Coordinates of C-alpha atoms in Angstrom, one line a residue:
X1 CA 13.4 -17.0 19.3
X2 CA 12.6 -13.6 17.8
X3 CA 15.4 -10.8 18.3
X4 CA 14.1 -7.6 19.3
X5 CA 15.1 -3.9 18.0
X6 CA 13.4 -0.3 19.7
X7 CA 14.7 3.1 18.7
X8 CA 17.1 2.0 16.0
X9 CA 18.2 4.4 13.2
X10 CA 19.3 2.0 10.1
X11 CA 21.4 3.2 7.1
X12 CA 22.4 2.6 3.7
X13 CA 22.0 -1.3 4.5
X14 CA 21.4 -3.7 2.1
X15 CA 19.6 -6.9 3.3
X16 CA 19.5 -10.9 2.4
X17 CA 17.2 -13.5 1.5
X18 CA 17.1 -14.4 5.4
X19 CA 18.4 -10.9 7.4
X20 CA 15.9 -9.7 9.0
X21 CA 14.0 -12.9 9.8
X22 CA 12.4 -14.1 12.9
X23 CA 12.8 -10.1 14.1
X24 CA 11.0 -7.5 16.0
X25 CA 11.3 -3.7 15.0
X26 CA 9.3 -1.0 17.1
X27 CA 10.0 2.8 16.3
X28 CA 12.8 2.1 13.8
X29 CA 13.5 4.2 10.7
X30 CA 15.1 2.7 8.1
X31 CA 17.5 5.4 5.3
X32 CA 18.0 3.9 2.1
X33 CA 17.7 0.3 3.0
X34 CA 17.3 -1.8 -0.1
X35 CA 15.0 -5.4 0.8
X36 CA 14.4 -6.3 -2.6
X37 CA 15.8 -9.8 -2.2
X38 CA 14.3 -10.3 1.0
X39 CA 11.8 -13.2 2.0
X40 CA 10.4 -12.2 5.1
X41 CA 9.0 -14.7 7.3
X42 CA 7.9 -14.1 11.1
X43 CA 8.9 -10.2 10.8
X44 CA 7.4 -7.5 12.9
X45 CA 7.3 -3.9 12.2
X46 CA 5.6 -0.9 15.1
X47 CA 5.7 2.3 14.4
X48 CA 8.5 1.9 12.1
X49 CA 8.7 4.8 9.6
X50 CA 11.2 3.6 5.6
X51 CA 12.4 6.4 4.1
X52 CA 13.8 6.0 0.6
X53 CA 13.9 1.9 0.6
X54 CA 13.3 -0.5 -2.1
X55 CA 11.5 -3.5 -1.5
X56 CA 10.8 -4.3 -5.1
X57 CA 10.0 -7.8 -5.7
X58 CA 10.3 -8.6 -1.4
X59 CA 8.2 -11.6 -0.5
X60 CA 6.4 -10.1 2.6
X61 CA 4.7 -13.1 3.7
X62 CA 4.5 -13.6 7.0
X63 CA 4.9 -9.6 8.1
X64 CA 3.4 -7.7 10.3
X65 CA 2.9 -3.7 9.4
X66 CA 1.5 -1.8 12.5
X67 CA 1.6 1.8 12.0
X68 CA 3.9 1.7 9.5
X69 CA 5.3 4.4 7.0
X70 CA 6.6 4.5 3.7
X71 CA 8.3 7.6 2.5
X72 CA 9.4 7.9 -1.6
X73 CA 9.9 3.5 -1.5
X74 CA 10.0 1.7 -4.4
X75 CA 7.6 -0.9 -3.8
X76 CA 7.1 -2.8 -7.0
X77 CA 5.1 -6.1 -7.4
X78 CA 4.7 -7.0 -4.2
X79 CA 2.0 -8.9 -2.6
X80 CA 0.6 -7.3 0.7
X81 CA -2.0 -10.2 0.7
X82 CA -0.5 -12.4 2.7
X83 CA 0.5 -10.0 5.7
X84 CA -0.4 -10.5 9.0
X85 CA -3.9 -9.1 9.3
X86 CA -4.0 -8.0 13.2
X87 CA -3.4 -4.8 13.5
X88 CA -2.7 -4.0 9.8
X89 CA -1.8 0.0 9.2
X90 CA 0.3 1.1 6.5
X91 CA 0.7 4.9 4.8
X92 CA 2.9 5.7 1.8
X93 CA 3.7 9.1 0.3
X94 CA 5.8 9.5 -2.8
X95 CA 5.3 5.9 -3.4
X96 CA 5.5 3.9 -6.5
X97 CA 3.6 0.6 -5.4
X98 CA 2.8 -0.4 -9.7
X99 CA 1.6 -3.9 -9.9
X100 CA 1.4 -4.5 -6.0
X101 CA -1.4 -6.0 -4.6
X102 CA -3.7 -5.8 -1.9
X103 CA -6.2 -8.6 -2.6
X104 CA -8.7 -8.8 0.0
X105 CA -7.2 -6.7 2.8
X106 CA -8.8 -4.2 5.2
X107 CA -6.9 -1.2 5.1
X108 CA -9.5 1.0 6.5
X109 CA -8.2 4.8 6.7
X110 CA -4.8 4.5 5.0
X111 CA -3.2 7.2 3.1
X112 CA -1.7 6.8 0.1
X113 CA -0.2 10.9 -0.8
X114 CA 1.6 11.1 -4.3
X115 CA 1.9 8.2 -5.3
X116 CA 2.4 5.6 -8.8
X117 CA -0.3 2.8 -8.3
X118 CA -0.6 1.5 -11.3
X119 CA -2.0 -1.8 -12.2
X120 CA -2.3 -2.7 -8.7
X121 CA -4.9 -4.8 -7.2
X122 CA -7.5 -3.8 -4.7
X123 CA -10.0 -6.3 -5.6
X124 CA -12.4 -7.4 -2.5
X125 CA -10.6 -5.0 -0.8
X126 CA -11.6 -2.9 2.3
X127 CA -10.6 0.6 1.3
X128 CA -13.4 2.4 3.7
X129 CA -12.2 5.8 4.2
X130 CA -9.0 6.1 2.5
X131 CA -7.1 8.5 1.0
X132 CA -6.0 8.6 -2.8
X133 CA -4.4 12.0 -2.9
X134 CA -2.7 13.0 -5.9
X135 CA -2.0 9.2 -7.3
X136 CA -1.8 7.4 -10.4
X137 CA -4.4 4.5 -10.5
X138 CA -4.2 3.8 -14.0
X139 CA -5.5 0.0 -14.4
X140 CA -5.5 -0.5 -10.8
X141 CA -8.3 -3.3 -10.3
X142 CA -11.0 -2.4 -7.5
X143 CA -13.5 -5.2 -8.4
X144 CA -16.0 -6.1 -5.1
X145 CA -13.9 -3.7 -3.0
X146 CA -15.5 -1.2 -0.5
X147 CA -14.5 2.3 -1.6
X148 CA -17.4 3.9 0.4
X149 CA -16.0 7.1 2.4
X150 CA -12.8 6.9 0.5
X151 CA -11.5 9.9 -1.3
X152 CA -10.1 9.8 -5.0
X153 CA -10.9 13.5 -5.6
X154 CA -7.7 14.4 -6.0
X155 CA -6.5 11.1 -7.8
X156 CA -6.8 10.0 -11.7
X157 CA -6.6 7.6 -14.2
X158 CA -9.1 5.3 -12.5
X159 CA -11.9 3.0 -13.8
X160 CA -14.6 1.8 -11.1
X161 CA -17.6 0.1 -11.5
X162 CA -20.3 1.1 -9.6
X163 CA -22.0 -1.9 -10.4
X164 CA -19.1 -4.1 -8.7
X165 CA -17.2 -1.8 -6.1
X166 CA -19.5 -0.1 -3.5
X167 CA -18.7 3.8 -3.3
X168 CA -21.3 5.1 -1.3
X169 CA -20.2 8.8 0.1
X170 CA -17.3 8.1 -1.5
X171 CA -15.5 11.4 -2.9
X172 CA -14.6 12.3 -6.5
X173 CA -14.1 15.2 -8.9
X174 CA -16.1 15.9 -11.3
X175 CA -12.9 15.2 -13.8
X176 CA -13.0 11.4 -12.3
X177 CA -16.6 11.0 -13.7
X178 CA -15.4 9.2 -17.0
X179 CA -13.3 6.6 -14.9
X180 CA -17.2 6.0 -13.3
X181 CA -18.5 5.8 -16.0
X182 CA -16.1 3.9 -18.7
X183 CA -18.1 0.8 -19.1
X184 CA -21.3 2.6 -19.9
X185 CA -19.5 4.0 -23.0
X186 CA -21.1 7.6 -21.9
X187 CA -19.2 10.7 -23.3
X188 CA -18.2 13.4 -20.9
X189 CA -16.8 16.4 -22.4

């Protein structure tokens, strides 16, 4: 039986291996809450905003993120993969999500504002329409992933092959041409 939580304003907490299994949060915000050692399994989140959390190293298997934001986390090597696909809507700003991943995902119109995302992996990814503002995509990995309509004009450190990640009216700056064109060995001064 899956406990339920609405409205709830959490604090300071640090959580288990097991706390915050088998439960339901809608409109929650969660202050400081560290779920690092976490391994989440049947958890739901709606509109649920985390606000200075760490879920570094979390196994979020098994979780459901619908309309969910993430406010200056620390959200390092953690596998998004394997989240429950229905409904899937996640934002961060002031993130650092380095080595997370995102394999395969749809996560169509997200915003990611400010933040580390380094070495992090977008392969076959469905990044239509989202937002890189200001982040840090050094050796983040968008191999077969649909960038089109997404905006990185604002963004740097990337490398994407045109060849292998579909951009069309996708948006860049004209400082972002030498991550387009890397593999190409083409100068741009």
């Amino acid at each position: 039986m899956t406990d339920y939580f609405l409205d709830v304003e959490y604090n300071n907490l640090t959580y288990g291996e097991q706390d915050v299994n088998l439960k339901e949060f809608e409109c929650c915000t969660f202050n400081t809450c560290d779920f690092s050692k976490c391994n989440f399994i049947g958890v739901v989140f709606i509109d649920c905003i985390f606000n200075d959390c760490v879920f570094s190293g979390a196994k979020i298997n098994h979780v459901a993120l619908r309309s969910v934001f993430f406010n200056r986390c620390k959200i390092l090597d953690v596998n998004f993969a394997m989240c429950d696909k229905l409904i899937f809507e996640i934002h961060f700003k002031e993130c650092i999500l380095d080595f997370s991943k995102f394999y395969t995902l749809k996560i169509k119109g997200t915003t990611f504002v400010d933040c580390s995302i380094i070495a992090v992996d977008f392969m076959s990814t469905d990044l239509t329409e989202v937002v890189f503002d200001k982040c840090d995509l050094y050796r983040s990995e968008f191999g077969k992933a649909n960038a089109n309509k997404a905006n990185f004009k604002t963004s740097y450190n990337y490398t994407i092959d045109p060849t292998k990640t579909k951009i069309k009216k996708a948006i860049f700056s004209i400082d972002g041409l030498k991550g387009l064109l890397f593999k190409h060995e083409i100068v741009v001064d």
